[in-house]
PDB file of C-alpha atoms in Angstrom:
ATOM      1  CA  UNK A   1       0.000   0.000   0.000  1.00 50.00           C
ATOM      2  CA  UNK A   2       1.467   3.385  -0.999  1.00 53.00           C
ATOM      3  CA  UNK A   3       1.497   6.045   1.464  1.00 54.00           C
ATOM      4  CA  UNK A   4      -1.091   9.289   0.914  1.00 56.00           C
ATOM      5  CA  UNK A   5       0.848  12.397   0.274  1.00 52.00           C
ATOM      6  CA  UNK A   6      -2.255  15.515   0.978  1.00 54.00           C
ATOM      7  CA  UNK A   7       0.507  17.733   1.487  1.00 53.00           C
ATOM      8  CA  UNK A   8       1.830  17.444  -2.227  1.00 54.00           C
ATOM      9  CA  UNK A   9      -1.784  17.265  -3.293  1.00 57.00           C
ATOM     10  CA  UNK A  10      -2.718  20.940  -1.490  1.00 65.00           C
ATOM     11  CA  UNK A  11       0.641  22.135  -3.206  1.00 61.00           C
ATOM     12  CA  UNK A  12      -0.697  21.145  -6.504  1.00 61.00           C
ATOM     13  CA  UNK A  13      -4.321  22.618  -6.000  1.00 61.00           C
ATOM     14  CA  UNK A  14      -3.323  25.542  -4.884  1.00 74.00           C
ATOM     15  CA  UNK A  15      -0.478  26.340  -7.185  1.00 91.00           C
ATOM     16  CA  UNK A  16      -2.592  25.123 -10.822  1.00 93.00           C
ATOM     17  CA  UNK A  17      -6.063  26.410 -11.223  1.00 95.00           C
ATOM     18  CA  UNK A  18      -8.371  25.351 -13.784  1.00 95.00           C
ATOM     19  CA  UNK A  19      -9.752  28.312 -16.419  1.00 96.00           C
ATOM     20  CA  UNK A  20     -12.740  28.707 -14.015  1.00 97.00           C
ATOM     21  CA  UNK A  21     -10.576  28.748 -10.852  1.00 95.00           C
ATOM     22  CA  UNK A  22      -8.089  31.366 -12.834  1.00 96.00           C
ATOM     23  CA  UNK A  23     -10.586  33.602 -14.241  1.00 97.00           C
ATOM     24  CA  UNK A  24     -12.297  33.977 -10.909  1.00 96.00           C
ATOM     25  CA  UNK A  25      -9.074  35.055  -8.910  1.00 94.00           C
ATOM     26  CA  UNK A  26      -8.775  37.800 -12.102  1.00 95.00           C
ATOM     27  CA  UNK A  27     -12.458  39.005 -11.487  1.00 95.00           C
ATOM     28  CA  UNK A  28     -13.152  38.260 -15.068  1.00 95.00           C
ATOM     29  CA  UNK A  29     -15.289  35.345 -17.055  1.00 96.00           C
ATOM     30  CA  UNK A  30     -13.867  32.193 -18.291  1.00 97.00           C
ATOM     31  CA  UNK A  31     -15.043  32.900 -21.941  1.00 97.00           C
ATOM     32  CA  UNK A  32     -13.147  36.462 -21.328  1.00 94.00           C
ATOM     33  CA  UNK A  33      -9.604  33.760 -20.322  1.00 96.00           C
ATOM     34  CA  UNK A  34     -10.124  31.932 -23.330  1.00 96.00           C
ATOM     35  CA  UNK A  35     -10.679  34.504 -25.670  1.00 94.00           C
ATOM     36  CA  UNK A  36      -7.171  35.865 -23.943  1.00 93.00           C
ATOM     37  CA  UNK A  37      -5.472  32.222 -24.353  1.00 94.00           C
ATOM     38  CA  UNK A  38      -6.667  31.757 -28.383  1.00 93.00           C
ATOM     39  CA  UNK A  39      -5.029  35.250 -29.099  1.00 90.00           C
ATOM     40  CA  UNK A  40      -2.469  34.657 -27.209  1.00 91.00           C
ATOM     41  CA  UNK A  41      -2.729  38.097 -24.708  1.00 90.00           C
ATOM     42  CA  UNK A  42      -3.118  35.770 -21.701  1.00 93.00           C
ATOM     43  CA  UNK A  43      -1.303  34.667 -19.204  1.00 95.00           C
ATOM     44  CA  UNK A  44       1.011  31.386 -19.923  1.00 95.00           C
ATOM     45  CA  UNK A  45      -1.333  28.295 -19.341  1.00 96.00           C
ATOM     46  CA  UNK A  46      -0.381  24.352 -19.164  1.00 95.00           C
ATOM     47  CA  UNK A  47      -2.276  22.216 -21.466  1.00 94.00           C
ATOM     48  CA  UNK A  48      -2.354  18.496 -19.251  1.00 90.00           C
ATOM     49  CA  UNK A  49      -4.655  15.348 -21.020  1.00 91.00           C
ATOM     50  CA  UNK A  50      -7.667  17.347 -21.892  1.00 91.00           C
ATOM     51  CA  UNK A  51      -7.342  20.324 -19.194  1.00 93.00           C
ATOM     52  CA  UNK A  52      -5.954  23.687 -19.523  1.00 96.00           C
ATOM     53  CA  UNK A  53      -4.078  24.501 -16.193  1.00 96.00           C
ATOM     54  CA  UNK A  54      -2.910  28.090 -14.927  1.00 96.00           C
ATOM     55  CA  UNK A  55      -0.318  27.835 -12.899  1.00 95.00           C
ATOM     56  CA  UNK A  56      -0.769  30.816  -9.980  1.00 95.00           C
ATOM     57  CA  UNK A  57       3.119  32.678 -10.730  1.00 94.00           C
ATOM     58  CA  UNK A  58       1.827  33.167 -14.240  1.00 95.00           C
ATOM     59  CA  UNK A  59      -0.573  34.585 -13.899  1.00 96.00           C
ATOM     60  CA  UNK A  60       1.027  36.490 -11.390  1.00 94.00           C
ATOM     61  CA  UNK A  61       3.891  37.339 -14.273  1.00 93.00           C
ATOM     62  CA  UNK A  62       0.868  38.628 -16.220  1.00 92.00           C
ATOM     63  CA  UNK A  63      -0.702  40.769 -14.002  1.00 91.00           C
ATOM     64  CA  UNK A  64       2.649  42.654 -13.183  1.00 89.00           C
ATOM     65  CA  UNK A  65       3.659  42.874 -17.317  1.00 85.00           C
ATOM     66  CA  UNK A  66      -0.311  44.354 -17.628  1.00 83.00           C
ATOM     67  CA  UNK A  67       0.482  47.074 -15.166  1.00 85.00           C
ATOM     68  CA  UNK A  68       0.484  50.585 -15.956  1.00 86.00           C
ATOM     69  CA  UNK A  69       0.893  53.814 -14.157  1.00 86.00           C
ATOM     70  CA  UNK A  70      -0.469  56.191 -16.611  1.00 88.00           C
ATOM     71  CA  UNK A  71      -2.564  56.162 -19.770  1.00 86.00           C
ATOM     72  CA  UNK A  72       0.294  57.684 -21.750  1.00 87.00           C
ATOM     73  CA  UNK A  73       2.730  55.145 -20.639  1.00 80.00           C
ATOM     74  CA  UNK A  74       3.692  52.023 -23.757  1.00 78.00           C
ATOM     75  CA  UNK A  75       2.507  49.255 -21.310  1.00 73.00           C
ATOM     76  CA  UNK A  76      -1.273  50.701 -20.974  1.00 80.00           C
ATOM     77  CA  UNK A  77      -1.886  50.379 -25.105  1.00 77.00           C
ATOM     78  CA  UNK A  78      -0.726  47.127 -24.620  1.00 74.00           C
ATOM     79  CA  UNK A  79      -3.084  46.156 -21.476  1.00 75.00           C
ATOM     80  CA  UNK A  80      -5.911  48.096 -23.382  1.00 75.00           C
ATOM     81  CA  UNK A  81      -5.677  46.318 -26.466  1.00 73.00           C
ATOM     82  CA  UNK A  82      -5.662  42.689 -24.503  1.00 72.00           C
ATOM     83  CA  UNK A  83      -8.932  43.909 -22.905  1.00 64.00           C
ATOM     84  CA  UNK A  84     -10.360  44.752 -26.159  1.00 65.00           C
ATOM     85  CA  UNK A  85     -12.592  42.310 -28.161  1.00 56.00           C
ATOM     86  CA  UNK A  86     -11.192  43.025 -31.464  1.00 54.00           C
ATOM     87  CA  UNK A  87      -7.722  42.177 -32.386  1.00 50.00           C
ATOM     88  CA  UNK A  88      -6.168  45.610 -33.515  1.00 47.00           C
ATOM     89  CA  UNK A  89      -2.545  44.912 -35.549  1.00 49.00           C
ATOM     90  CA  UNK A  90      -0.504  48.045 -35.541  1.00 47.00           C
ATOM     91  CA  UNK A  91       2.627  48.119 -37.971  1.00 46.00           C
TER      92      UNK A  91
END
């Protein structure tokens, strides 16, 4: 009989969330994460078997490479245009 490890297990839960578990901790909808992952704006995702995984320092990663500190800074066109729900190409 193999031993029970719920220690690794909690590590594991807590540290991949599913598109659901992800989109809730960014206050947004999972169709909203998806749309993000099939473009390609999103955060960096894990695809395991049949389930997309998030794992919680990427999105973390995201959040911080999303920040801006004004509207006339680079980084906020870039954060605007992720939210947006067309895809806008600039040259």
């Amino acid at each position: 009989m193999t031993p029970s490890h719920p220690r690794q297990d909690n590590f594991l839960d807590e540290q991949l969330l599913t598109t659901p578990q992800a989109a809730h901790r960014l206050n947004i909808s999972p169709r909203t994460l998806e749309r993000y992952r099939c473009r390609g704006s999103g955060p960096v995702f894990r695809k395991m078997g049949g389930r997309v995984l998030y794992h919680v320092n990427d999105i973390r990663h995201w959040i911080e490479n999303v920040a801006c500190k004004s509207t006339s800074e680079e980084s906020y066109e870039k954060a605007r245009v992720i939210g947006s729900r067309r895809l806008e190409r600039r040259p």
